Amino acid sequence: DENTYTSYILKDQVPLFGRLSKELARLVRSSIRMAPLRMGTYQYYARLNTEQTDLVHSRRRLPKDTPPPLETDVLVEALDEDIYDHAREKENLAGYVAKNIHVSPDHELMAIVMQNRRETFMQIRNLTSSEDLLALPIKRVDTVAWASNGRTLFYATLDHRKRPAHVWRMDIDVSLEDSTLVFTEGNAKFSVRVEPSRSNQMLFIVSESSAMTKTLYLDASNPTGCWKSVLQPRPNTQYTVADRLGDIFITSWSSEWPNGLLQLLPANVLAAAPPNGTTWSNLRMLTPHRRHVALERGGVLLTKDHLVVMERVTTPSRAVVYRLPPGRLRGELPRGRRMVFQDPTTVSSLLPVGDFNSSLIRFLVSSPRTPNQLLDFNLDTSLSEVKSKDEVTKGWDPTLYDSSTELVHTFDNGLMSVTLVYRRDLVAFDGSAPAHIRISGAEQQTGDPRFDMSVISLLDRGIVFADLYVRGGGARLDSWELQGKPANLSEAAADVMAGVSHLLQKRIAHASRITIEASEAGALAAAAAINKFPSRFRGAVLDRPLLDVLTALTEAPPAQPPSRYGNWGEPLRSVQAYNSLKSASPQDNIAAQVYPNMLLIASYKDPTFGYWEAAKYVAKLRSLRVNQNKLLLWTDLGGKGNGEALEAFSSDALRVGAVLHFHGLDTHAGELAASSNGNT
């Protein structure tokens, strides 16, 4: 039994895992949901229950004639109306937890999408009586959207492959048992979602593959009307939509403009278009393609008076605010102003506050040495206020840490972003320090530098942390990054080695004191680099890895859905795609050579990255490697444990503990132990 073997090999590290668990618990998270969020005539928020174990979602009604929201708003004095108690619901529903909660526009009903590790279902609740309306919850629900009448609900469901494929309409006043099918996506490469627009004037059905987007729209006040296409589909082009006063702002990415365009589809053109949508030539350019500036996916937010666009030059992203003229936008986009945060490595995500007329937005900001903070920002006045923030207890001193983001030349003259984080009192930059690399960027991982308590545990023991943004992700879609998918997957592995070379050339790390970690599809790049240059790494941790990508795409049924073919190609139809994947697949390139210490972490119930990926890799590696370094496999059995000592610890504690063990730093924070060099 692999878990038993891993527990035996690491039995002497149990005290270390215990200390790490306590260190990781120093981060006290302040959920962003705890900050009140203004929606219509209510403030919605969450609080901890009396046992301090689970969240209770609640709301308070605003007094009449309450002015528009401001960044200084606090929770009003009013009675709490609890709408969802996580602890009570988990007890009643045998472990199911809320995935999403959607309140109707009139604030009378709530659609709750619940999930466990295997399935999802939806219930509808009357918020006045707390009564659940559905005698039998609807299974396989993924996304939902309310029409503006608050009595019609659209929802998307999964097909037999667990792909969101169907959209239904439920007329609550007509029948709770029967829904009308309004859309089915027959192409297995596409996944479907249904969503309301920011203005709540439109509803959208978005069907998207890794290479193309198709979007339908509907007047939210006419839920039984006919859905029409926004645009005629364009090959190798993806886009997002946002509406304002009938106009649709379209942000798109294609092989011709990989960094994105911002264009406008005027309301009169949309209204005159045929049911299959208007042509791309009818769009008006607002922001042209820029070689060194990429528009963020999901990074456009519209209000009545403002447009906020998230863009990036490298990483992290930045926000640009445009003041829009009254009425529809007739001419060019006005000059924007860039929002500046205090910490240069801060990253942010956008949340609206209030209705469409509100000028208040919410940013979630973080940096490698600053825990999450929630800021409300006033677009009219540029004033902001912290609404909630995470705290680190027990002597946390952020001034001890430093971080920087650098651009590193890859071997083919591309530019790769590398974020370094370290404790300035423990690292001399004389080429002697241990370093730990994390792979970001692969498969839509943005690579933005964020606060991570597990990284702090490494820094406090003198390890330099390096976050490598390899090509193949989704945040920077220029030609360099697109080389990482699908035809030149091996280039991402070359990026890893360029990052290693940078650490050595700048005397950041010692050549024999480098470890690496990656998860999911990012493990493809990390494991491929290990296959090619195993002596460069002292140890590796691969968490829920994808390692046998060729088999995952060619077996029947495929372990990876057809929607991912655009990322890696179709090996059953293309000899070039097959050969490219085989040359880069870690499973197919294990060789009879020395390998570093390795820990692979798998999950028995993970539906996307199966436990067999790690198991197959470990089995083959054991049969071919020519040394006896540690090769460990730990599988989270999801409650089916066998009493092993390591089960008491989180995967984060195991992951960080393994890295420290591979470095020979089995010490309390800040106490460096002597470490031998080299692989056995």
JSON list of C-alpha atoms in Angstrom, two decimals, residues 553-652:
[
{"chain": "A", "resi": 553, "resn": "LEU", "atom": "CA", "xyz": [-6.63, 12.23, -24.94]},
{"chain": "A", "resi": 554, "resn": "THR", "atom": "CA", "xyz": [-6.65, 8.93, -26.85]},
{"chain": "A", "resi": 555, "resn": "GLU", "atom": "CA", "xyz": [-8.31, 6.40, -24.56]},
{"chain": "A", "resi": 556, "resn": "ALA", "atom": "CA", "xyz": [-12.03, 5.68, -24.86]},
{"chain": "A", "resi": 557, "resn": "PRO", "atom": "CA", "xyz": [-13.70, 7.52, -23.26]},
{"chain": "A", "resi": 558, "resn": "PRO", "atom": "CA", "xyz": [-10.96, 10.16, -22.93]},
{"chain": "A", "resi": 559, "resn": "ALA", "atom": "CA", "xyz": [-9.94, 11.04, -19.38]},
{"chain": "A", "resi": 560, "resn": "GLN", "atom": "CA", "xyz": [-9.67, 14.65, -20.51]},
{"chain": "A", "resi": 561, "resn": "PRO", "atom": "CA", "xyz": [-12.77, 16.10, -22.22]},
{"chain": "A", "resi": 562, "resn": "PRO", "atom": "CA", "xyz": [-12.75, 16.98, -25.93]},
{"chain": "A", "resi": 563, "resn": "SER", "atom": "CA", "xyz": [-12.96, 20.67, -24.95]},
{"chain": "A", "resi": 564, "resn": "ARG", "atom": "CA", "xyz": [-9.24, 20.46, -24.11]},
{"chain": "A", "resi": 565, "resn": "TYR", "atom": "CA", "xyz": [-8.19, 19.37, -27.61]},
{"chain": "A", "resi": 566, "resn": "GLY", "atom": "CA", "xyz": [-7.52, 23.00, -28.47]},
{"chain": "A", "resi": 567, "resn": "ASN", "atom": "CA", "xyz": [-4.89, 23.10, -25.73]},
{"chain": "A", "resi": 568, "resn": "TRP", "atom": "CA", "xyz": [-2.99, 20.00, -26.83]},
{"chain": "A", "resi": 569, "resn": "GLY", "atom": "CA", "xyz": [-4.25, 19.07, -30.30]},
{"chain": "A", "resi": 570, "resn": "GLU", "atom": "CA", "xyz": [-6.08, 15.95, -31.46]},
{"chain": "A", "resi": 571, "resn": "PRO", "atom": "CA", "xyz": [-3.55, 13.09, -31.48]},
{"chain": "A", "resi": 572, "resn": "LEU", "atom": "CA", "xyz": [-6.00, 10.62, -33.04]},
{"chain": "A", "resi": 573, "resn": "ARG", "atom": "CA", "xyz": [-6.46, 12.87, -36.06]},
{"chain": "A", "resi": 574, "resn": "SER", "atom": "CA", "xyz": [-3.05, 14.50, -36.44]},
{"chain": "A", "resi": 575, "resn": "VAL", "atom": "CA", "xyz": [0.30, 12.71, -36.69]},
{"chain": "A", "resi": 576, "resn": "GLN", "atom": "CA", "xyz": [2.03, 15.98, -35.83]},
{"chain": "A", "resi": 577, "resn": "ALA", "atom": "CA", "xyz": [-0.06, 16.42, -32.67]},
{"chain": "A", "resi": 578, "resn": "TYR", "atom": "CA", "xyz": [0.56, 12.80, -31.68]},
{"chain": "A", "resi": 579, "resn": "ASN", "atom": "CA", "xyz": [4.33, 13.05, -32.13]},
{"chain": "A", "resi": 580, "resn": "SER", "atom": "CA", "xyz": [4.49, 16.43, -30.38]},
{"chain": "A", "resi": 581, "resn": "LEU", "atom": "CA", "xyz": [2.57, 15.16, -27.36]},
{"chain": "A", "resi": 582, "resn": "LYS", "atom": "CA", "xyz": [4.58, 11.96, -27.19]},
{"chain": "A", "resi": 583, "resn": "SER", "atom": "CA", "xyz": [7.86, 13.87, -27.26]},
{"chain": "A", "resi": 584, "resn": "ALA", "atom": "CA", "xyz": [6.72, 16.06, -24.35]},
{"chain": "A", "resi": 585, "resn": "SER", "atom": "CA", "xyz": [4.61, 13.66, -22.29]},
{"chain": "A", "resi": 586, "resn": "PRO", "atom": "CA", "xyz": [6.40, 12.93, -18.97]},
{"chain": "A", "resi": 587, "resn": "GLN", "atom": "CA", "xyz": [4.97, 9.41, -18.77]},
{"chain": "A", "resi": 588, "resn": "ASP", "atom": "CA", "xyz": [6.32, 8.49, -22.21]},
{"chain": "A", "resi": 589, "resn": "ASN", "atom": "CA", "xyz": [9.79, 9.89, -21.59]},
{"chain": "A", "resi": 590, "resn": "ILE", "atom": "CA", "xyz": [10.84, 8.35, -18.29]},
{"chain": "A", "resi": 591, "resn": "ALA", "atom": "CA", "xyz": [14.38, 7.07, -18.81]},
{"chain": "A", "resi": 592, "resn": "ALA", "atom": "CA", "xyz": [16.92, 4.83, -17.09]},
{"chain": "A", "resi": 593, "resn": "GLN", "atom": "CA", "xyz": [18.72, 7.63, -15.26]},
{"chain": "A", "resi": 594, "resn": "VAL", "atom": "CA", "xyz": [19.13, 9.26, -11.86]},
{"chain": "A", "resi": 595, "resn": "TYR", "atom": "CA", "xyz": [15.99, 11.01, -10.60]},
{"chain": "A", "resi": 596, "resn": "PRO", "atom": "CA", "xyz": [15.60, 13.44, -7.67]},
{"chain": "A", "resi": 597, "resn": "ASN", "atom": "CA", "xyz": [13.57, 12.83, -4.53]},
{"chain": "A", "resi": 598, "resn": "MET", "atom": "CA", "xyz": [9.88, 13.02, -5.41]},
{"chain": "A", "resi": 599, "resn": "LEU", "atom": "CA", "xyz": [6.49, 13.14, -3.69]},
{"chain": "A", "resi": 600, "resn": "LEU", "atom": "CA", "xyz": [3.34, 12.78, -5.77]},
{"chain": "A", "resi": 601, "resn": "ILE", "atom": "CA", "xyz": [0.00, 13.69, -4.20]},
{"chain": "A", "resi": 602, "resn": "ALA", "atom": "CA", "xyz": [-3.20, 12.31, -5.72]},
{"chain": "A", "resi": 603, "resn": "SER", "atom": "CA", "xyz": [-6.91, 12.45, -4.89]},
{"chain": "A", "resi": 604, "resn": "TYR", "atom": "CA", "xyz": [-9.07, 9.35, -5.11]},
{"chain": "A", "resi": 605, "resn": "LYS", "atom": "CA", "xyz": [-12.18, 11.40, -5.94]},
{"chain": "A", "resi": 606, "resn": "ASP", "atom": "CA", "xyz": [-10.73, 14.05, -8.25]},
{"chain": "A", "resi": 607, "resn": "PRO", "atom": "CA", "xyz": [-12.91, 13.82, -11.41]},
{"chain": "A", "resi": 608, "resn": "THR", "atom": "CA", "xyz": [-10.46, 15.73, -13.63]},
{"chain": "A", "resi": 609, "resn": "PHE", "atom": "CA", "xyz": [-6.96, 14.64, -12.62]},
{"chain": "A", "resi": 610, "resn": "GLY", "atom": "CA", "xyz": [-7.38, 11.01, -11.65]},
{"chain": "A", "resi": 611, "resn": "TYR", "atom": "CA", "xyz": [-5.28, 9.26, -9.03]},
{"chain": "A", "resi": 612, "resn": "TRP", "atom": "CA", "xyz": [-4.06, 6.82, -11.70]},
{"chain": "A", "resi": 613, "resn": "GLU", "atom": "CA", "xyz": [-1.95, 9.56, -13.30]},
{"chain": "A", "resi": 614, "resn": "ALA", "atom": "CA", "xyz": [0.39, 9.69, -10.30]},
{"chain": "A", "resi": 615, "resn": "ALA", "atom": "CA", "xyz": [0.18, 5.92, -9.72]},
{"chain": "A", "resi": 616, "resn": "LYS", "atom": "CA", "xyz": [1.23, 5.04, -13.28]},
{"chain": "A", "resi": 617, "resn": "TYR", "atom": "CA", "xyz": [4.08, 7.53, -13.19]},
{"chain": "A", "resi": 618, "resn": "VAL", "atom": "CA", "xyz": [5.45, 6.22, -9.90]},
{"chain": "A", "resi": 619, "resn": "ALA", "atom": "CA", "xyz": [5.23, 2.59, -11.05]},
{"chain": "A", "resi": 620, "resn": "LYS", "atom": "CA", "xyz": [7.12, 3.24, -14.28]},
{"chain": "A", "resi": 621, "resn": "LEU", "atom": "CA", "xyz": [9.69, 5.47, -12.62]},
{"chain": "A", "resi": 622, "resn": "ARG", "atom": "CA", "xyz": [10.45, 2.81, -10.01]},
{"chain": "A", "resi": 623, "resn": "SER", "atom": "CA", "xyz": [11.11, 0.25, -12.73]},
{"chain": "A", "resi": 624, "resn": "LEU", "atom": "CA", "xyz": [13.46, 2.44, -14.79]},
{"chain": "A", "resi": 625, "resn": "ARG", "atom": "CA", "xyz": [15.38, 4.82, -12.52]},
{"chain": "A", "resi": 626, "resn": "VAL", "atom": "CA", "xyz": [18.93, 3.86, -11.57]},
{"chain": "A", "resi": 627, "resn": "ASN", "atom": "CA", "xyz": [19.14, 5.37, -8.07]},
{"chain": "A", "resi": 628, "resn": "GLN", "atom": "CA", "xyz": [17.37, 5.04, -4.73]},
{"chain": "A", "resi": 629, "resn": "ASN", "atom": "CA", "xyz": [16.24, 8.57, -3.90]},
{"chain": "A", "resi": 630, "resn": "LYS", "atom": "CA", "xyz": [12.86, 8.82, -2.22]},
{"chain": "A", "resi": 631, "resn": "LEU", "atom": "CA", "xyz": [9.92, 8.18, -4.56]},
{"chain": "A", "resi": 632, "resn": "LEU", "atom": "CA", "xyz": [6.68, 8.59, -2.63]},
{"chain": "A", "resi": 633, "resn": "LEU", "atom": "CA", "xyz": [2.99, 8.52, -3.52]},
{"chain": "A", "resi": 634, "resn": "TRP", "atom": "CA", "xyz": [0.28, 9.79, -1.20]},
{"chain": "A", "resi": 635, "resn": "THR", "atom": "CA", "xyz": [-3.40, 9.48, -2.16]},
{"chain": "A", "resi": 636, "resn": "ASP", "atom": "CA", "xyz": [-6.16, 11.38, -0.40]},
{"chain": "A", "resi": 637, "resn": "LEU", "atom": "CA", "xyz": [-8.81, 8.67, -0.01]},
{"chain": "A", "resi": 638, "resn": "GLY", "atom": "CA", "xyz": [-11.62, 11.07, 0.79]},
{"chain": "A", "resi": 639, "resn": "GLY", "atom": "CA", "xyz": [-12.60, 9.57, 4.11]},
{"chain": "A", "resi": 640, "resn": "LYS", "atom": "CA", "xyz": [-11.58, 6.02, 3.24]},
{"chain": "A", "resi": 641, "resn": "GLY", "atom": "CA", "xyz": [-8.34, 6.19, 5.18]},
{"chain": "A", "resi": 642, "resn": "ASN", "atom": "CA", "xyz": [-6.57, 3.34, 6.85]},
{"chain": "A", "resi": 643, "resn": "GLY", "atom": "CA", "xyz": [-5.37, 5.08, 9.98]},
{"chain": "A", "resi": 644, "resn": "GLU", "atom": "CA", "xyz": [-2.00, 6.22, 8.67]},
{"chain": "A", "resi": 645, "resn": "ALA", "atom": "CA", "xyz": [-0.30, 8.90, 10.76]},
{"chain": "A", "resi": 646, "resn": "LEU", "atom": "CA", "xyz": [-0.01, 11.33, 7.84]},
{"chain": "A", "resi": 647, "resn": "GLU", "atom": "CA", "xyz": [-3.79, 11.49, 7.45]},
{"chain": "A", "resi": 648, "resn": "ALA", "atom": "CA", "xyz": [-3.92, 13.98, 10.31]},
{"chain": "A", "resi": 649, "resn": "PHE", "atom": "CA", "xyz": [-2.20, 16.62, 8.19]},
{"chain": "A", "resi": 650, "resn": "SER", "atom": "CA", "xyz": [-3.40, 18.73, 5.27]},
{"chain": "A", "resi": 651, "resn": "SER", "atom": "CA", "xyz": [-1.97, 18.34, 1.79]},
{"chain": "A", "resi": 652, "resn": "ASP", "atom": "CA", "xyz": [-0.31, 21.77, 2.24]}
]
